[in-house]
Coordinates of C-alpha atoms and ligand atoms in Angstrom, one line a residue:
M106 CA 0.0 0.0 0.0
E107 CA 0.9 3.7 0.0
Q108 CA 4.4 4.3 1.6
K109 CA 4.5 8.1 1.5
K110 CA 3.4 10.1 4.5
I111 CA -0.3 10.3 4.9
S112 CA -2.7 12.1 7.3
G113 CA -4.6 10.3 10.0
A114 CA -7.8 11.1 8.0
E115 CA -6.3 9.3 5.0
A116 CA -5.3 6.4 7.2
L117 CA -8.8 6.2 8.4
L118 CA -10.2 6.2 4.9
F119 CA -7.7 3.6 3.7
S120 CA -8.5 1.5 6.8
L121 CA -12.2 1.5 5.9
N122 CA -11.3 0.5 2.3
A123 CA -9.3 -2.4 3.7
E124 CA -12.4 -3.5 5.5
G125 CA -14.2 -3.5 2.1
V126 CA -16.3 -0.4 2.9
D127 CA -17.3 1.5 -0.2
T128 CA -20.2 3.6 1.2
L129 CA -20.4 6.0 4.1
F130 CA -23.4 7.8 5.4
G131 CA -22.6 11.1 7.1
Y132 CA -22.7 14.8 7.7
P133 CA -19.7 17.2 7.9
G134 CA -18.7 19.8 10.5
G135 CA -15.7 21.7 11.7
T136 CA -13.9 19.0 13.6
I137 CA -14.4 16.3 10.9
I138 CA -13.4 18.5 7.9
P139 CA -10.0 16.7 7.6
L140 CA -11.8 13.4 6.9
Y141 CA -14.1 15.1 4.4
D142 CA -11.0 16.6 2.8
A143 CA -9.6 13.1 2.5
L144 CA -12.9 11.9 1.0
Y145 CA -12.6 14.8 -1.6
V146 CA -9.1 14.0 -2.5
H147 CA -9.7 10.3 -2.7
A148 CA -13.2 10.4 -4.1
D149 CA -12.5 7.3 -6.2
K150 CA -12.1 5.2 -3.0
M151 CA -15.3 5.9 -1.2
R152 CA -18.9 7.0 -1.9
H153 CA -20.2 9.4 0.8
I154 CA -23.9 9.8 1.0
L155 CA -24.8 13.1 2.6
T156 CA -27.9 12.6 4.6
R157 CA -29.9 15.6 5.9
H158 CA -29.4 14.8 9.6
E159 CA -27.0 12.6 11.5
Q160 CA -29.9 10.5 12.7
G161 CA -30.6 9.8 9.0
A162 CA -27.0 8.7 8.6
V163 CA -27.0 6.2 11.4
H164 CA -30.4 4.7 10.5
A165 CA -29.2 4.5 6.8
A166 CA -26.2 2.6 8.0
Q167 CA -28.5 0.3 10.0
G168 CA -30.7 -0.3 7.0
F169 CA -27.6 -1.0 4.8
A170 CA -26.4 -3.5 7.4
R171 CA -29.8 -5.2 7.9
A172 CA -30.4 -5.6 4.2
S173 CA -26.9 -6.7 3.1
G174 CA -25.4 -8.4 6.2
R175 CA -22.4 -6.2 5.9
T176 CA -21.3 -3.7 8.5
G177 CA -22.8 -0.3 8.0
V178 CA -20.7 2.8 8.5
C179 CA -21.7 6.4 9.4
I180 CA -19.6 9.5 10.2
A181 CA -20.4 12.6 12.1
T182 CA -18.7 15.7 13.5
S183 CA -18.1 16.3 17.2
G184 CA -20.7 17.6 19.7
P185 CA -24.2 17.8 18.1
G186 CA -23.2 15.7 15.2
A187 CA -22.2 12.9 17.5
T188 CA -25.1 13.2 19.9
N189 CA -27.5 13.1 16.9
L190 CA -26.3 9.6 16.3
L191 CA -27.3 8.4 19.8
T192 CA -30.8 7.1 19.0
G193 CA -29.6 5.0 16.1
I194 CA -26.7 3.6 18.2
A195 CA -29.1 2.6 21.0
D196 CA -31.4 1.1 18.3
A197 CA -28.5 -0.9 16.8
M198 CA -27.5 -2.2 20.2
I199 CA -30.9 -3.6 21.1
D200 CA -31.5 -4.9 17.6
S201 CA -28.0 -6.4 17.2
T202 CA -27.1 -4.4 14.1
P203 CA -23.5 -4.3 13.0
I204 CA -22.5 -0.6 12.5
V205 CA -19.3 1.3 13.0
C206 CA -19.9 5.0 13.8
I207 CA -17.0 7.3 13.5
T208 CA -17.2 10.6 15.3
A209 CA -14.7 13.4 15.3
Q210 CA -13.7 14.9 18.6
V211 CA -12.0 18.1 19.7
P212 CA -8.2 18.1 19.8
V213 CA -6.7 15.9 22.5
N214 CA -5.2 18.9 24.4
A215 CA -8.7 20.5 24.5
L216 CA -10.5 17.6 25.9
G217 CA -12.4 18.5 29.0
T218 CA -12.3 22.2 28.5
D219 CA -15.9 22.6 27.1
F220 CA -14.3 23.4 23.8
F221 CA -16.6 24.4 21.0
Q222 CA -18.6 21.4 20.0
E223 CA -17.2 19.1 22.6
A224 CA -19.4 16.3 23.8
D225 CA -18.2 13.3 25.7
I226 CA -19.6 10.8 23.3
I227 CA -17.6 7.9 24.8
S228 CA -19.4 8.3 28.1
M229 CA -22.7 8.9 26.4
T230 CA -22.5 5.8 24.2
S231 CA -20.9 3.4 26.7
P232 CA -24.2 1.7 27.7
V233 CA -25.4 1.4 24.1
T234 CA -22.3 0.2 22.3
K235 CA -20.7 -3.2 22.0
W236 CA -17.4 -1.3 22.2
N237 CA -16.3 2.3 22.0
Y238 CA -12.9 3.8 21.9
Q239 CA -11.3 7.2 21.6
V240 CA -8.3 7.5 19.2
T241 CA -6.0 10.3 20.1
T242 CA -3.0 9.7 17.8
A243 CA -3.0 9.0 14.0
G244 CA -0.8 5.9 14.5
E245 CA -3.6 4.1 16.4
I246 CA -6.2 4.5 13.6
P247 CA -5.7 1.3 11.6
A248 CA -5.7 -1.0 14.6
A249 CA -8.8 0.7 16.1
I250 CA -10.7 0.4 12.9
A251 CA -9.7 -3.3 12.6
R252 CA -11.0 -4.0 16.1
A253 CA -14.1 -2.0 15.5
F254 CA -15.1 -4.1 12.4
Y255 CA -14.2 -7.3 14.1
I256 CA -16.3 -6.5 17.3
A257 CA -19.3 -5.0 15.4
S258 CA -19.7 -7.9 13.0
T259 CA -18.9 -11.1 15.1
G260 CA -20.6 -12.9 17.9
R261 CA -23.8 -11.1 18.6
P262 CA -23.4 -8.1 16.3
G263 CA -23.8 -4.5 17.5
P264 CA -22.7 -0.9 17.2
V265 CA -19.1 0.4 17.8
V266 CA -18.2 4.0 18.1
I267 CA -14.7 5.2 17.3
D268 CA -14.2 8.8 18.4
V269 CA -11.2 10.4 16.7
T270 CA -9.7 13.6 18.1
K271 CA -9.0 16.3 15.5
N272 CA -5.2 16.2 16.0
A273 CA -5.2 12.5 15.2
L274 CA -7.0 13.3 11.9
V275 CA -4.4 15.9 10.8
E276 CA -1.2 14.3 12.1
M277 CA 1.0 12.8 9.4
V278 CA 2.1 9.2 9.7
E279 CA 4.7 7.2 7.9
G280 CA 3.1 4.9 5.3
F281 CA 0.1 2.8 5.8
S282 CA -0.3 -0.8 6.7
Y283 CA -3.4 -2.7 7.8
E284 CA -3.9 -5.9 9.6
K285 CA -7.4 -7.3 10.0
C286 CA -8.4 -8.3 13.5
N287 CA -9.8 -11.7 14.0
E288 CA -9.3 -12.4 17.6
L289 CA -9.1 -10.6 20.9
R290 CA -8.3 -11.7 24.4
C291 CA -11.3 -11.8 26.6
Y292 CA -13.7 -11.8 23.7
N293 CA -15.0 -15.1 22.3
D294 CA -16.8 -14.6 19.1
H295 CA -17.4 -18.3 18.5
P296 CA -18.0 -20.3 21.7
V297 CA -17.6 -24.0 21.4
I298 CA -21.0 -25.6 21.6
D299 CA -21.7 -28.1 24.4
V300 CA -22.4 -31.3 22.5
A301 CA -24.1 -33.0 25.5
G302 CA -26.5 -30.1 25.7
L303 CA -27.4 -30.5 22.0
E304 CA -28.0 -34.2 22.5
R305 CA -30.3 -33.6 25.5
A306 CA -32.1 -31.0 23.4
V307 CA -32.7 -33.4 20.5
E308 CA -33.9 -36.0 23.0
L309 CA -36.4 -33.6 24.4
L310 CA -37.7 -32.7 20.9
N311 CA -37.8 -36.4 19.8
G312 CA -39.9 -37.2 22.8
A313 CA -42.2 -34.2 22.4
Q314 CA -45.9 -34.5 21.5
R315 CA -46.4 -30.8 21.0
P316 CA -43.0 -29.1 20.2
L317 CA -42.6 -25.6 18.9
I318 CA -39.6 -23.7 17.5
I319 CA -39.6 -20.0 18.2
F320 CA -36.9 -18.2 16.3
G321 CA -35.6 -14.6 16.3
Q322 CA -33.2 -12.5 14.3
G323 CA -30.3 -14.7 15.4
I324 CA -31.2 -17.0 12.5
K325 CA -30.5 -14.3 9.9
L326 CA -27.4 -13.1 11.8
S327 CA -25.9 -16.5 11.8
S328 CA -27.2 -17.4 8.3
A329 CA -29.0 -20.4 9.8
E330 CA -32.1 -20.2 7.6
K331 CA -31.4 -23.5 5.9
Q332 CA -30.5 -25.3 9.1
L333 CA -33.6 -24.1 10.8
R334 CA -35.8 -25.2 7.9
E335 CA -34.2 -28.6 7.7
L336 CA -34.5 -29.2 11.4
S337 CA -38.2 -28.3 11.3
E338 CA -38.8 -30.4 8.2
R339 CA -37.0 -33.5 9.5
G340 CA -38.6 -33.3 12.9
N341 CA -41.9 -32.1 11.6
I342 CA -41.8 -29.3 14.1
P343 CA -43.8 -26.1 13.7
M344 CA -41.9 -22.8 13.6
A345 CA -42.9 -19.4 14.8
S346 CA -41.0 -16.1 14.4
T347 CA -40.4 -13.0 16.5
V348 CA -40.8 -9.6 14.7
L349 CA -37.1 -9.4 14.0
G350 CA -37.0 -13.1 12.9
L351 CA -39.6 -12.5 10.1
S352 CA -38.6 -13.6 6.6
A353 CA -35.9 -16.1 7.9
V354 CA -38.5 -18.7 6.8
P355 CA -40.8 -18.2 3.8
T356 CA -44.3 -17.2 4.8
D357 CA -45.8 -20.1 3.0
H358 CA -43.6 -22.8 4.5
P359 CA -46.0 -25.6 5.6
N360 CA -44.4 -25.7 9.1
Y361 CA -44.4 -22.0 9.6
V362 CA -47.2 -20.9 12.0
G363 CA -46.7 -17.2 12.2
M364 CA -45.4 -14.4 14.4
V365 CA -45.5 -14.5 18.2
G366 CA -46.1 -11.6 20.6
M367 CA -48.3 -8.6 21.4
H368 CA -49.7 -8.2 17.9
G369 CA -48.6 -11.7 16.7
N370 CA -50.7 -14.4 15.3
V371 CA -53.1 -16.4 17.4
A372 CA -51.8 -19.8 16.6
P373 CA -48.2 -19.4 17.7
N374 CA -49.1 -17.5 20.8
W375 CA -51.6 -20.3 21.7
M376 CA -49.0 -22.9 20.8
T377 CA -46.5 -21.2 23.2
Q378 CA -49.0 -21.7 26.0
N379 CA -49.7 -25.3 25.0
A380 CA -46.4 -26.8 23.7
D381 CA -44.7 -29.4 25.8
V382 CA -41.2 -28.5 24.5
I383 CA -40.1 -25.1 23.1
L384 CA -36.9 -24.6 21.2
A385 CA -36.1 -20.9 21.4
V386 CA -33.3 -19.9 19.1
G387 CA -31.6 -16.6 18.3
M388 CA -34.3 -14.7 20.3
R389 CA -34.2 -13.0 23.7
F390 CA -37.7 -13.3 25.3
S391 CA -38.6 -9.7 24.8
D392 CA -41.6 -8.6 26.9
R393 CA -43.3 -7.9 23.6
V394 CA -42.9 -11.6 22.9
T395 CA -43.7 -13.1 26.3
G396 CA -46.4 -11.0 27.8
K397 CA -46.7 -11.6 31.5
I398 CA -43.6 -13.4 32.2
G399 CA -44.9 -15.5 35.1
E400 CA -47.6 -16.9 32.8
Y401 CA -45.3 -17.5 29.9
A402 CA -45.1 -21.1 28.6
R403 CA -45.2 -22.5 32.1
Q404 CA -46.1 -26.0 30.9
A405 CA -43.2 -26.2 28.4
R406 CA -39.8 -27.6 28.8
L407 CA -37.5 -25.0 27.4
I408 CA -34.4 -25.1 25.3
H409 CA -32.6 -21.8 24.6
I410 CA -29.9 -21.4 22.0
D411 CA -28.1 -18.0 21.8
I412 CA -24.6 -16.7 20.9
D413 CA -24.8 -14.1 23.7
A414 CA -24.2 -15.7 27.1
S415 CA -25.9 -12.8 28.9
E416 CA -29.2 -13.7 27.2
L417 CA -29.2 -17.2 28.6
G418 CA -31.3 -17.2 31.8
R419 CA -31.7 -13.4 31.8
I420 CA -35.5 -13.4 31.4
I421 CA -36.3 -17.1 31.7
T422 CA -34.2 -19.9 33.0
P423 CA -34.3 -22.6 30.4
E424 CA -34.0 -26.3 31.2
I425 CA -31.3 -26.5 28.6
A426 CA -29.2 -23.4 27.8
I427 CA -26.9 -23.7 24.8
L428 CA -24.3 -21.1 24.1
G429 CA -23.3 -20.9 20.5
D430 CA -23.9 -20.1 16.9
A431 CA -27.4 -20.9 15.8
A432 CA -26.4 -22.4 12.4
E433 CA -23.9 -24.7 14.0
A434 CA -26.2 -25.8 16.8
L435 CA -29.2 -26.4 14.4
A436 CA -27.0 -28.3 11.9
A437 CA -25.8 -30.6 14.6
M438 CA -29.3 -31.2 16.0
K439 CA -30.8 -32.0 12.6
R440 CA -28.6 -35.0 12.3
T441 CA -30.3 -36.9 15.1
I442 CA -33.8 -35.3 15.0
E443 CA -36.5 -37.9 14.3
H444 CA -39.6 -37.5 12.3
R445 CA -42.9 -37.6 14.3
E446 CA -46.4 -37.4 12.9
R447 CA -48.2 -34.6 14.8
P448 CA -51.6 -34.4 13.2
E449 CA -53.4 -33.2 16.3
W450 CA -50.9 -30.5 17.1
F451 CA -50.9 -29.1 13.5
A452 CA -54.7 -29.4 13.4
A453 CA -54.9 -27.4 16.7
A454 CA -52.7 -24.7 15.1
A455 CA -55.0 -24.6 12.0
E456 CA -58.0 -24.2 14.3
Q457 CA -56.4 -21.2 16.0
Y458 CA -55.6 -19.7 12.6
A459 CA -59.2 -20.1 11.6
I460 CA -60.2 -18.1 14.7
E461 CA -57.8 -15.3 13.8
K462 CA -59.0 -15.3 10.2
R463 CA -62.6 -15.0 11.2
E464 CA -62.0 -12.4 14.0
V465 CA -59.3 -10.3 12.5
I466 CA -57.8 -11.1 9.1
D467 CA -61.0 -11.1 7.1
K468 CA -62.0 -7.8 8.7
D469 CA -58.6 -6.3 7.9
L470 CA -58.3 -7.5 4.4
R471 CA -61.9 -7.5 3.2
P472 CA -63.4 -4.7 5.3
T473 CA -67.0 -3.6 4.9
K474 CA -66.1 -0.1 6.1
E475 CA -65.8 2.7 3.6
R476 CA -62.3 3.7 4.6
V477 CA -59.3 1.7 3.4
T478 CA -57.5 -0.3 6.1
M479 CA -53.7 -0.5 6.5
G480 CA -53.9 -4.3 6.1
E481 CA -55.5 -3.9 2.7
V482 CA -52.7 -1.7 1.5
I483 CA -49.9 -3.9 2.8
D484 CA -51.6 -7.1 1.5
G485 CA -52.0 -5.3 -1.9
V486 CA -48.3 -4.4 -2.0
A487 CA -47.3 -7.9 -1.0
R488 CA -49.4 -9.5 -3.7
A489 CA -48.3 -7.1 -6.4
A490 CA -44.6 -7.4 -5.4
G491 CA -44.9 -11.2 -5.3
G492 CA -43.2 -11.5 -1.9
D493 CA -39.9 -10.3 -3.3
A494 CA -39.7 -6.8 -1.9
I495 CA -37.6 -5.8 1.0
V496 CA -40.1 -4.3 3.4
V497 CA -38.9 -1.5 5.7
T498 CA -41.2 0.1 8.3
D499 CA -41.3 2.9 10.7
V500 CA -42.9 2.4 14.1
G501 CA -46.5 2.2 15.1
Q502 CA -49.7 0.6 13.8
H503 CA -48.5 0.4 10.2
Q504 CA -45.4 -1.4 11.5
M505 CA -47.3 -4.2 13.2
E506 CA -49.7 -4.5 10.2
A507 CA -46.7 -4.6 7.8
A508 CA -45.2 -7.4 10.0
R509 CA -48.5 -9.3 10.0
Y510 CA -49.4 -9.0 6.3
S511 CA -46.2 -8.8 4.3
K512 CA -45.2 -11.9 2.4
Y513 CA -41.6 -13.2 2.4
T514 CA -39.9 -15.6 0.0
G515 CA -36.3 -15.0 1.0
T516 CA -34.4 -13.8 4.1
R517 CA -33.6 -10.3 5.3
Q518 CA -36.8 -9.0 3.9
L519 CA -38.1 -7.1 6.9
I520 CA -36.2 -4.2 8.3
T521 CA -37.8 -2.6 11.3
S522 CA -36.9 -1.1 14.6
G523 CA -37.9 -3.8 17.0
G524 CA -36.4 -3.4 20.5
L525 CA -36.2 0.4 20.7
G526 CA -39.2 1.2 18.6
T527 CA -37.6 4.3 17.1
M528 CA -40.0 6.5 15.1
G529 CA -38.1 8.1 12.3
Y530 CA -36.2 5.0 11.6
G531 CA -38.1 4.0 8.4
L532 CA -37.2 6.4 5.7
P533 CA -33.5 6.6 6.3
A534 CA -33.3 2.8 6.9
A535 CA -35.1 2.2 3.6
I536 CA -32.6 4.6 1.9
G537 CA -29.7 2.5 3.4
A538 CA -31.3 -0.8 2.3
K539 CA -31.8 0.4 -1.3
I540 CA -28.3 1.8 -1.5
A541 CA -26.9 -1.6 -0.3
L542 CA -29.1 -3.6 -2.7
P543 CA -30.0 -1.3 -5.6
N544 CA -31.5 -4.1 -7.7
R545 CA -34.1 -5.1 -5.1
Q546 CA -37.5 -3.5 -4.7
V547 CA -37.5 -1.7 -1.4
V548 CA -40.9 -0.6 0.0
L549 CA -41.2 1.6 3.1
F550 CA -44.4 1.6 5.1
C551 CA -44.6 4.6 7.4
G552 CA -47.1 6.6 9.4
D553 CA -47.7 10.3 9.2
G554 CA -46.1 10.8 12.6
G555 CA -42.9 8.8 12.0
L556 CA -42.4 10.1 8.5
Q557 CA -42.2 13.7 9.9
M558 CA -39.5 12.7 12.3
T559 CA -37.0 12.2 9.5
I560 CA -38.8 13.6 6.5
Q561 CA -35.8 15.7 5.6
E562 CA -34.2 12.5 4.2
L563 CA -36.4 13.0 1.2
G564 CA -33.5 15.3 0.3
T565 CA -31.2 12.3 0.3
V566 CA -33.7 10.5 -2.0
L567 CA -33.7 13.4 -4.3
E568 CA -29.9 13.9 -4.4
W569 CA -29.0 10.3 -4.9
R570 CA -32.1 9.3 -6.8
V571 CA -32.7 6.5 -4.3
G572 CA -35.4 4.3 -5.9
V573 CA -37.3 3.6 -2.7
K574 CA -41.1 3.2 -2.7
I575 CA -42.6 5.2 0.1
V576 CA -46.1 4.1 1.3
L577 CA -47.5 6.6 3.7
L578 CA -50.4 5.2 5.7
N579 CA -52.0 8.5 6.7
N580 CA -54.5 8.3 9.5
S581 CA -54.0 11.9 10.8
F582 CA -53.1 10.4 14.2
L583 CA -50.2 9.1 16.1
G584 CA -52.0 5.9 15.6
M585 CA -50.5 3.4 17.9
V586 CA -50.6 5.8 20.9
R587 CA -54.2 6.7 19.9
Q588 CA -55.0 3.0 19.9
W589 CA -53.8 2.7 23.5
Q590 CA -55.8 5.8 24.5
Q591 CA -58.8 4.3 22.7
L592 CA -58.6 1.0 24.4
F593 CA -57.2 1.8 27.8
F594 CA -57.8 5.5 28.5
E595 CA -61.5 5.8 27.5
R596 CA -60.7 7.5 24.2
R597 CA -59.0 10.6 25.7
Y598 CA -57.0 11.4 22.7
S599 CA -54.4 13.5 24.3
S600 CA -52.0 15.0 21.8
T601 CA -52.4 12.2 19.2
P602 CA -54.6 13.9 16.5
M603 CA -52.3 15.6 14.0
T604 CA -52.8 18.5 11.6
N605 CA -50.7 17.4 8.7
P606 CA -49.1 19.3 5.7
D607 CA -50.0 18.4 2.2
F608 CA -47.7 15.5 1.7
Q609 CA -48.3 15.5 -2.0
K610 CA -46.8 18.9 -2.3
I611 CA -43.8 17.8 -0.2
A612 CA -43.2 14.8 -2.5
D613 CA -43.6 17.2 -5.4
A614 CA -41.0 19.6 -4.0
Y615 CA -38.5 16.7 -3.7
E616 CA -39.3 15.7 -7.3
I617 CA -40.7 12.3 -6.3
P618 CA -43.6 10.9 -8.4
H619 CA -46.6 10.8 -6.1
R620 CA -50.2 9.9 -5.7
R621 CA -52.8 10.1 -3.0
V622 CA -55.5 7.4 -2.7
E623 CA -58.6 7.8 -0.7
R624 CA -60.9 5.2 -2.2
R625 CA -60.6 1.5 -2.2
E626 CA -61.2 1.2 -5.9
D627 CA -58.2 3.3 -6.8
L628 CA -55.8 1.3 -4.6
A629 CA -54.7 -1.6 -6.8
A630 CA -53.9 0.7 -9.8
A631 CA -51.9 3.0 -7.6
I632 CA -49.8 0.2 -6.2
D633 CA -49.1 -1.1 -9.7
E634 CA -48.1 2.4 -10.8
M635 CA -45.8 2.7 -7.8
L636 CA -44.1 -0.6 -8.4
S637 CA -43.7 -0.1 -12.2
T638 CA -42.5 3.5 -12.0
P639 CA -38.7 3.5 -12.2
G640 CA -37.1 5.1 -9.2
A641 CA -38.6 6.5 -6.1
Y642 CA -42.4 6.9 -5.6
F643 CA -44.5 8.4 -2.9
L644 CA -47.9 6.7 -2.4
E645 CA -50.1 8.2 0.3
V646 CA -53.1 6.3 1.3
K647 CA -55.7 7.9 3.6
V648 CA -56.7 5.1 5.9
D649 CA -59.3 4.6 8.5
E650 CA -58.5 7.1 11.3
E651 CA -59.6 5.0 14.3
D652 CA -58.7 1.5 13.2
C653 CA -56.8 -0.6 15.8
V654 CA -54.3 -3.4 15.3
F655 CA -55.7 -6.7 16.5
P656 CA -55.2 -9.3 17.8
M657 CA -53.6 -7.6 20.8
I658 CA -52.2 -8.9 24.0
P659 CA -52.4 -5.9 26.3
G660 CA -49.1 -4.9 28.0
G661 CA -48.4 -7.1 31.0
A662 CA -51.2 -9.6 30.2
A663 CA -50.6 -13.3 29.6
L664 CA -50.5 -14.6 26.1
S665 CA -53.9 -16.2 26.6
E666 CA -55.6 -12.9 27.2
I667 CA -56.1 -11.9 23.6
M668 CA -58.2 -8.9 22.5
F669 CA -59.9 -9.4 19.1
N670 CA -61.7 -6.1 19.1
E671 CA -62.4 -3.1 21.2
S672 CA -64.9 -4.8 23.4
L673 CA -63.0 -7.9 24.5
Ligands
LIG984 C1 -39.0 8.6 18.8 C2 -40.3 8.0 19.3 N1 -41.1 8.9 20.0 C3 -42.3 8.4 20.4 C4 -42.6 7.1 20.2 C5 -43.9 6.6 20.8 N2 -44.8 6.1 19.7 C6 -44.9 4.8 19.3 S1 -45.9 4.6 18.1 C7 -46.3 6.2 18.0 C8 -47.3 6.7 17.0 C9 -46.9 6.5 15.6 O1 -47.7 7.3 14.8 P1 -47.6 7.2 13.2 O2 -46.2 7.4 12.8 O3 -48.5 8.1 12.6 O4 -47.9 5.7 12.8 P2 -49.2 4.9 13.1 O5 -49.2 4.3 14.4 O6 -50.4 5.8 12.9 O7 -49.2 3.8 12.0 C10 -45.6 6.9 19.0 C11 -45.8 8.4 19.2 C12 -41.7 6.3 19.6 N3 -41.9 5.0 19.4 N4 -40.5 6.8 19.1

């Protein structure tokens, strides 16, 4: 590589290149100018996507990572630039998304002086990063970047922050050499799996009358989709997904019984409460999945497989805890799993599905009401796109409806903020996903509230002609909060109705082809137009203002306490 003297900023850029990074999302500022200067001088080495807010940059990096499986990278200046990344970093932490965030910092000799745009981003991000580190000399940069990528992307992935003081960016160093990091003391990215535990787990499953696999995002993160399917097929074991696990198994797989949790499907929630053995893999027993923890799956013997030791026994103590990589564990288990006929168990699941269909799905997808429902729009898009689209959501009612009614044929097809529930995530995450995979159809479902939290990223869509399809489900409410007020606060709609701008004019201002649909009969043609129009498209659908997402397990209730409508 280059042997002449280079600046720390150049060393940083070359280090990113050495990690295979070709795209950065970011926003410049005084402290980080040296890095932007290196980007200018070496424009052939890196594409920098200027977002319109640092929150947009970090969410775009997350969307990029979630769609592609590669580590997403964002950069920001010191002080407000860095603090604007915080929400996305916390989001990436709780949702195990591999991102490396590079923040500039005031010069080392000014640290602690309340220098202009000084913020102690290391302290602030410590609880929400897998690792963070402040670089204060140029010479440290390559090794810090190598560690950052190793830690972010291995084991249970997560966010890393590298804070680089300005002096380190401008200092000159002799030559450049880069060594990838692939091990660290005190960090085991690949625990050796306890074979005896796997054997006991298979024994339990082989002896089960009513087994259930509940899988989470860990399946995608460890590329264990095939192993999961094969274990389920060989053992004839039904599979259910968490929100983040969705699309690891095709929606139409005969053993797939749906999504668990608060707005999940009836059958897998019922099965959780009736299974004799549950294999939980790559999931963390979120409260949105378990409902009232004391009532959760009390009858079941539980096996939990996870790569993160701190998840094993954190919420629920399993009978068998297996630390390790999901793909490896499932591959080993499938060798000795035995096929069992389970006609009654599958028939019971089908019965539960029939209840949900009658009580909820038919009403959502074939409503008799005048107003269009969110479910109809999402189902219409899923049908028109043939289950191939990457679906990105913001947070709220539309998110749960998108999770419920989207169709998946391949993996990594749902990108959503699960653990943190970050409104404003959707549009920038969709931009990141489309930039990572430009040949895929990327469809964003968002609400009128969440869209306005990062609506400025339409500027990024404009500048980079990002061909993302934006479906705004406009109910003129902060819908999900309104739903809770409607159901649990006697319809006292405190600060949830919203006066909105004319979104069509906004789309127009950003030169995005657009349409507003108010009537059911116009919906299918508008969806077709959206999907067949090259590039970006903005489809706004005026949906029923007071619709609720059902089924619903109220917060803190047991999984058996399902609400099918307002009165139950
Ligand atoms: C940053 C942030 N602030 C507040 C919330 C709380 N919250 C969750 S859903 C929701 C309403 C979302 O409304 P909208 O974007 O219109 O979507 P809808 O629910 O109507 O589909 C709010 C305020 C949140 N999740 N994130």
